[in-house]
Amino acid sequence: MALVAGNGVHALGLTPIFGAFLAGLMIPKGPAWERVAGLIGGTGRVFVPVFFVVAGMTLATGGIGALPWSGVVLAVLLGIAGKVGGGYLGARWGGEDRLTSVRIGVLVNTRGLTEIVVLQVGYTAGLLTPGLFVALLVMALVTTTLTGPLLDLIVRRRVLLEVR
């Protein structure tokens, strides 16, 4: 079903991933869905690493040496500030305390896989320059990688504040 929808969307001039996504939205959850999910659930273990290899090869062929590193650093800093800040403000607006809000903001950083998929689609469609693609790809990888250490820091700080 996903392949048919992907090919149909591709015939319209869009990237096939949108068709596969729409096909996934149309599948109702229930016992049949659980059986199919059980049968194909392991495919992610194969295809997710392949996807990262393809994204990495795109990065490697784009010429890492010619990167505008100031743009990469700016993208990483803005990515962290935007994700943590947006998550924090949303949580505070929803009534959470400050430390919980910071933790929620940090957890928004884990959205790197989604970002990489969108970046790959944008780059393939010619919407992103190689430099912008690399800067945003590095931002997605760095912010996702920082999630664990930042959460550990927040937990340690919360413990220190409770001890006082």
Backbone as JSON, one array per atom type, in Angstrom:
{
  "sequence": "MALVAGNGVHALGLTPIFGAFLAGLMIPKGPAWERVAGLIGGTGRVFVPVFFVVAGMTLATGGIGALPWSGVVLAVLLGIAGKVGGGYLGARWGGEDRLTSVRIGVLVNTRGLTEIVVLQVGYTAGLLTPGLFVALLVMALVTTTLTGPLLDLIVRRRVLLEVR",
  "N": [[0.82, -1.18, 0.0], [1.93, 1.24, 0.84], [3.95, 1.49, -1.05], [2.49, 1.72, -3.44], [1.05, 4.09, -2.95], [3.22, 5.8, -2.62], [4.38, 5.71, -5.19], [2.25, 6.8, -6.64], [2.09, 9.43, -5.64], [4.61, 10.26, -6.39], [4.31, 10.29, -9.15], [2.82, 12.55, -9.37], [4.69, 14.43, -9.04], [5.76, 14.87, -6.56], [7.73, 13.99, -3.65], [8.16, 10.51, -2.96], [7.96, 9.8, -0.26], [5.91, 11.21, 0.96], [3.59, 10.01, -0.01], [3.84, 7.43, 1.09], [3.69, 8.12, 3.77], [1.06, 9.14, 3.91], [-0.33, 6.8, 3.29], [0.25, 5.31, 5.55], [-1.17, 6.79, 7.44], [-3.76, 6.15, 6.76], [-4.22, 3.57, 7.57], [-6.1, 1.72, 9.76], [-5.9, 1.32, 13.33], [-5.75, -1.7, 15.11], [-6.41, -5.24, 15.63], [-5.56, -6.36, 13.15], [-3.73, -4.45, 12.25], [-1.81, -4.65, 14.26], [-0.85, -7.24, 13.77], [0.34, -6.92, 11.23], [2.2, -4.92, 11.83], [3.82, -6.36, 13.57], [4.92, -8.17, 11.79], [6.41, -6.58, 9.99], [7.86, -4.95, 11.59], [10.6, -5.2, 12.19], [11.92, -4.24, 9.98], [12.75, -1.64, 10.14], [15.13, -1.76, 11.5], [16.87, -2.4, 9.52], [16.46, -0.53, 7.42], [16.61, 2.07, 8.56], [19.38, 2.51, 9.33], [20.39, 2.38, 6.69], [19.21, 4.62, 5.58], [20.52, 6.64, 7.05], [23.1, 6.24, 6.12], [22.78, 6.98, 3.43], [22.11, 9.7, 3.79], [24.49, 10.52, 4.99], [26.31, 9.99, 2.92], [25.46, 11.87, 1.1], [26.22, 14.11, 2.49], [29.01, 13.7, 2.53], [29.67, 13.77, -0.21], [29.07, 16.36, -0.72], [31.18, 17.85, 0.02], [32.79, 18.28, 2.68], [34.96, 19.8, 3.51], [34.57, 22.33, 2.47], [32.72, 23.6, 3.99], [30.68, 26.18, 5.42], [31.6, 26.9, 8.35], [30.89, 28.74, 10.32], [28.21, 29.12, 9.78], [27.27, 26.57, 10.35], [27.74, 26.38, 13.12], [26.1, 28.48, 13.97], [23.6, 27.47, 13.14], [23.41, 25.22, 14.82], [23.41, 26.42, 17.39], [21.11, 28.08, 17.2], [19.24, 26.08, 16.71], [19.29, 24.57, 19.11], [18.53, 26.59, 20.94], [16.0, 27.3, 19.9], [14.54, 24.87, 20.02], [14.74, 24.01, 22.76], [13.88, 26.37, 23.99], [11.3, 26.73, 22.84], [9.98, 24.37, 23.68], [10.2, 24.71, 26.44], [8.76, 27.14, 26.88], [6.22, 26.36, 25.97], [5.62, 24.31, 27.82], [5.65, 25.74, 30.23], [3.55, 27.48, 29.75], [1.57, 25.61, 29.76], [1.4, 25.07, 32.44], [3.43, 23.75, 33.84], [6.18, 23.26, 36.19], [9.37, 25.06, 36.51], [11.76, 23.41, 36.25], [10.73, 21.01, 35.22], [9.71, 22.02, 32.86], [12.06, 22.8, 31.56], [13.17, 20.27, 31.2], [11.29, 19.16, 29.43], [11.69, 20.89, 27.29], [14.33, 20.17, 26.59], [13.88, 17.54, 25.81], [12.58, 17.92, 23.41], [14.64, 18.13, 21.66], [15.13, 15.59, 20.69], [14.04, 15.18, 18.24], [15.51, 14.72, 15.98], [15.63, 12.64, 13.98], [13.28, 12.94, 12.49], [13.75, 15.5, 11.48], [15.98, 15.0, 9.86], [14.9, 13.38, 7.87], [13.12, 15.21, 6.66], [14.99, 17.14, 5.85], [16.49, 15.65, 4.0], [14.56, 15.19, 2.04], [14.03, 17.85, 1.29], [16.55, 18.61, 0.31], [16.94, 16.82, -1.8], [14.87, 17.64, -3.43], [15.86, 20.01, -4.27], [15.5, 22.28, -2.78], [17.15, 23.09, -0.77], [20.38, 24.44, -0.35], [23.66, 22.93, -0.71], [25.35, 23.77, 1.43], [23.52, 24.78, 3.36], [22.01, 22.49, 3.79], [23.95, 20.78, 4.97], [24.6, 22.28, 7.28], [22.13, 22.26, 8.66], [21.77, 19.51, 8.9], [23.93, 18.77, 10.54], [23.14, 20.24, 12.78], [20.77, 18.85, 13.47], [21.82, 16.34, 14.15], [23.61, 17.0, 16.25], [21.92, 18.23, 18.19], [20.22, 16.1, 18.78], [22.06, 14.26, 19.8], [22.93, 15.6, 22.08], [20.82, 15.4, 23.83], [20.65, 13.28, 25.82], [22.97, 13.78, 27.61], [22.25, 16.42, 28.45], [19.8, 15.96, 29.74], [20.7, 14.33, 31.85], [22.22, 16.23, 33.23], [20.2, 17.99, 34.05], [18.7, 16.31, 35.74], [20.62, 15.78, 37.74], [20.9, 18.39, 38.71], [18.33, 18.85, 39.69], [18.26, 16.98, 41.77], [20.28, 18.05, 43.41], [19.08, 20.5, 44.13], [16.89, 19.56, 45.58], [18.13, 18.38, 47.74], [19.15, 20.51, 49.15]],
  "CA": [[0.0, 0.0, 0.0], [2.82, 2.4, 0.9], [4.65, 1.6, -2.33], [1.54, 2.23, -4.44], [0.8, 5.5, -2.64], [4.46, 6.52, -2.91], [4.49, 5.86, -6.65], [1.21, 7.73, -7.09], [2.5, 10.79, -5.29], [5.77, 10.56, -7.22], [3.79, 10.62, -10.48], [2.33, 13.93, -9.28], [5.84, 15.32, -8.95], [6.18, 15.02, -5.17], [8.6, 12.91, -3.18], [7.37, 9.33, -2.58], [7.78, 9.65, 1.18], [4.61, 11.75, 1.33], [2.6, 8.97, -0.29], [3.98, 6.39, 2.1], [3.18, 8.7, 5.02], [-0.4, 9.17, 3.8], [-0.8, 5.41, 3.38], [0.33, 4.94, 6.96], [-2.26, 7.46, 8.15], [-5.05, 5.54, 6.4], [-4.33, 2.23, 8.13], [-6.7, 1.79, 11.09], [-5.24, 0.49, 14.35], [-6.57, -2.81, 15.59], [-5.69, -6.51, 15.59], [-4.89, -6.54, 11.85], [-2.58, -3.54, 12.24], [-0.79, -5.21, 15.15], [-0.22, -8.38, 13.08], [1.22, -6.4, 10.17], [3.31, -4.23, 12.5], [4.71, -7.4, 14.07], [5.63, -8.78, 10.66], [7.35, -5.66, 9.32], [8.49, -4.08, 12.58], [12.05, -5.3, 12.16], [12.52, -3.63, 8.79], [13.39, -0.38, 10.53], [16.51, -2.05, 11.88], [17.65, -2.46, 8.29], [16.33, 0.65, 6.57], [17.03, 3.32, 9.22], [20.81, 2.71, 9.08], [20.6, 2.67, 5.27], [18.84, 6.03, 5.38], [21.6, 7.48, 7.57], [24.23, 6.11, 5.19], [22.48, 7.82, 2.27], [22.26, 11.1, 4.21], [25.92, 10.75, 5.19], [26.98, 10.04, 1.62], [25.12, 13.18, 0.56], [27.09, 15.04, 3.21], [30.39, 13.5, 2.1], [29.86, 14.21, -1.59], [28.89, 17.81, -0.76], [32.45, 18.48, 0.3], [32.83, 18.75, 4.05], [36.01, 20.8, 3.68], [34.14, 23.65, 2.01], [31.57, 24.02, 4.79], [30.71, 27.45, 6.14], [31.49, 26.46, 9.74], [30.15, 29.72, 11.12], [26.8, 28.81, 9.56], [26.96, 25.33, 11.07], [27.68, 26.72, 14.54], [24.89, 29.29, 14.15], [22.44, 26.57, 13.03], [23.35, 24.4, 16.03], [22.99, 27.27, 18.51], [19.7, 28.45, 17.01], [18.44, 24.86, 16.86], [19.17, 24.28, 20.54], [17.73, 27.65, 21.57], [14.62, 27.21, 19.44], [13.89, 23.66, 20.52], [14.62, 24.06, 24.22], [13.05, 27.52, 24.33], [9.91, 26.47, 22.47], [9.45, 23.35, 24.59], [10.1, 25.32, 27.77], [7.64, 28.09, 26.91], [4.97, 25.6, 25.86], [5.37, 23.62, 29.08], [5.29, 26.75, 31.24], [2.2, 27.93, 29.4], [0.69, 24.52, 30.16], [1.33, 24.98, 33.89], [4.51, 22.95, 34.44], [7.19, 24.03, 36.92], [10.51, 25.43, 35.67], [12.66, 22.3, 35.92], [10.01, 20.1, 34.31], [9.63, 22.71, 31.57], [13.38, 22.68, 30.93], [13.31, 18.88, 30.77], [10.47, 19.01, 28.23], [12.4, 21.6, 26.23], [15.47, 19.35, 26.17], [13.36, 16.36, 25.12], [12.23, 18.3, 22.04], [15.85, 17.91, 20.86], [15.2, 14.23, 20.14], [13.31, 15.15, 16.96], [16.5, 14.73, 14.91], [15.34, 11.73, 12.87], [12.26, 13.6, 11.66], [14.41, 16.6, 10.78], [16.86, 14.47, 8.82], [14.04, 12.96, 6.76], [12.66, 16.43, 5.98], [16.15, 17.74, 5.19], [16.83, 14.84, 2.83], [13.54, 15.48, 1.03], [14.27, 19.22, 0.81], [17.79, 18.66, -0.47], [16.69, 16.08, -3.04], [13.97, 18.46, -4.26], [16.57, 21.21, -4.69], [15.06, 23.42, -1.98], [18.24, 23.46, 0.13], [21.74, 24.44, -0.9], [24.49, 21.97, 0.02], [25.81, 24.35, 2.69], [22.4, 24.83, 4.3], [21.7, 21.1, 4.12], [24.96, 20.29, 5.91], [24.44, 23.0, 8.54], [20.93, 21.77, 9.34], [21.99, 18.11, 9.22], [24.79, 18.75, 11.73], [22.3, 20.71, 13.88], [19.87, 17.77, 13.86], [22.61, 15.3, 14.81], [24.16, 17.51, 17.52], [20.85, 18.42, 19.17], [19.76, 14.77, 19.2], [23.12, 13.67, 20.61], [23.02, 16.32, 23.35], [19.64, 15.19, 24.67], [20.99, 12.47, 26.99], [23.79, 14.51, 28.58], [21.51, 17.55, 29.03], [18.83, 15.42, 30.7], [21.46, 13.93, 33.03], [22.57, 17.46, 33.94], [18.98, 18.5, 34.69], [18.37, 15.41, 36.85], [21.59, 16.05, 38.81], [20.58, 19.69, 39.29], [17.1, 18.7, 40.47], [18.63, 16.28, 43.0], [21.0, 19.01, 44.25], [18.12, 21.47, 44.66], [16.04, 18.9, 46.57], [18.96, 18.1, 48.92], [19.31, 21.76, 49.91]],
  "C": [[0.87, 1.26, 0.0], [3.55, 2.59, -0.42], [3.74, 2.17, -3.42], [1.29, 3.71, -4.21], [2.04, 6.34, -2.94], [4.65, 6.74, -4.4], [3.46, 6.83, -7.2], [1.57, 9.17, -6.82], [3.71, 11.21, -6.13], [5.35, 10.94, -8.64], [3.24, 12.04, -10.53], [3.47, 14.94, -9.14], [6.32, 15.57, -7.53], [7.08, 13.86, -4.78], [7.75, 11.74, -2.68], [7.12, 9.19, -1.09], [6.43, 10.19, 1.64], [3.5, 10.74, 1.08], [2.64, 7.86, 0.73], [3.43, 6.87, 3.44], [1.66, 8.71, 5.01], [-0.99, 7.76, 3.89], [-0.78, 4.95, 4.83], [-0.78, 5.57, 7.79], [-3.6, 6.78, 7.91], [-5.25, 4.16, 7.02], [-4.92, 2.33, 9.54], [-5.96, 0.89, 12.07], [-6.23, -0.53, 14.86], [-5.76, -4.09, 15.49], [-4.94, -6.74, 14.27], [-3.65, -5.68, 11.77], [-1.46, -4.11, 13.1], [-0.09, -6.41, 14.52], [0.77, -7.9, 12.02], [2.43, -5.71, 10.79], [4.31, -5.24, 13.05], [5.54, -8.03, 12.96], [6.7, -7.87, 10.07], [8.11, -4.77, 10.3], [10.0, -4.08, 12.54], [12.71, -4.64, 10.97], [13.21, -2.31, 9.1], [14.84, -0.59, 10.92], [17.43, -2.1, 10.67], [17.64, -1.11, 7.58], [16.73, 1.96, 7.25], [18.53, 3.52, 9.07], [21.12, 3.01, 7.62], [20.28, 4.13, 4.98], [19.95, 6.95, 5.88], [22.84, 7.4, 6.69], [24.0, 7.0, 3.97], [22.63, 9.3, 2.63], [23.73, 11.45, 4.41], [26.69, 10.83, 3.89], [26.67, 11.37, 0.93], [26.02, 14.24, 1.19], [28.53, 14.93, 2.7], [30.62, 13.99, 0.68], [29.68, 15.71, -1.74], [30.17, 18.55, -0.45], [32.51, 19.11, 1.67], [33.86, 19.86, 4.23], [35.58, 22.21, 3.31], [32.96, 24.19, 2.81], [31.75, 25.42, 5.37], [30.51, 27.16, 7.63], [30.79, 27.46, 10.63], [28.65, 29.49, 10.97], [26.37, 27.56, 10.29], [26.81, 25.62, 12.56], [26.41, 27.53, 14.83], [23.64, 28.41, 14.09], [22.29, 25.72, 14.28], [22.85, 25.23, 17.21], [21.53, 27.68, 18.4], [18.78, 27.24, 17.16], [18.22, 24.51, 18.32], [18.27, 25.32, 21.21], [16.26, 27.55, 21.17], [13.88, 26.02, 20.0], [13.67, 23.72, 22.03], [13.7, 25.21, 24.62], [11.58, 27.29, 24.01], [9.26, 25.44, 23.37], [9.24, 23.9, 25.99], [8.88, 26.24, 27.86], [6.29, 27.37, 26.82], [4.61, 24.9, 27.16], [4.98, 24.6, 30.18], [3.88, 27.26, 31.01], [1.17, 26.88, 29.81], [0.65, 24.28, 31.66], [2.41, 24.16, 34.56], [5.48, 23.86, 35.21], [8.42, 24.24, 36.04], [11.39, 24.25, 35.29], [11.99, 21.28, 35.0], [9.92, 20.71, 32.92], [10.96, 22.64, 30.83], [13.58, 21.26, 30.41], [12.49, 18.63, 29.49], [11.14, 19.7, 27.05], [13.58, 20.79, 25.69], [14.98, 18.13, 25.4], [12.91, 16.67, 23.69], [13.43, 18.1, 21.11], [15.9, 16.55, 20.2], [14.51, 14.11, 18.79], [14.26, 15.08, 15.76], [16.19, 13.83, 13.73], [14.31, 12.34, 11.93], [12.89, 14.72, 10.85], [15.27, 16.09, 9.64], [16.05, 13.99, 7.62], [13.58, 14.18, 5.97], [13.81, 17.1, 5.24], [16.52, 16.97, 3.92], [15.84, 15.1, 1.7], [13.77, 16.87, 0.43], [15.5, 19.33, -0.06], [17.6, 17.97, -1.83], [15.82, 16.89, -3.99], [14.63, 19.75, -4.73], [16.17, 22.45, -3.92], [16.15, 23.93, -1.05], [19.57, 23.44, -0.61], [22.56, 23.4, -0.14], [24.96, 22.5, 1.37], [24.72, 24.38, 3.75], [22.0, 23.42, 4.73], [22.66, 20.57, 5.17], [24.8, 20.96, 7.26], [23.25, 22.46, 9.33], [21.06, 20.3, 9.71], [22.86, 17.99, 10.48], [23.99, 19.21, 12.95], [21.39, 19.59, 14.38], [20.63, 16.68, 14.62], [23.13, 15.76, 16.17], [23.05, 17.65, 18.56], [20.32, 17.08, 19.66], [20.78, 14.12, 20.13], [23.21, 14.32, 21.99], [21.88, 16.02, 24.31], [19.97, 14.42, 25.94], [21.83, 13.21, 28.02], [23.05, 15.7, 29.22], [20.46, 17.07, 30.04], [19.52, 14.96, 31.98], [21.82, 15.15, 33.87], [21.35, 18.01, 34.69], [18.59, 17.63, 35.88], [19.31, 15.64, 38.02], [21.26, 17.37, 39.5], [19.32, 19.6, 40.16], [17.41, 18.01, 41.8], [19.36, 17.23, 43.93], [20.05, 20.02, 44.88], [17.23, 20.85, 45.73], [16.81, 18.6, 47.85], [19.08, 19.34, 49.79], [18.11, 22.02, 50.7]]
}
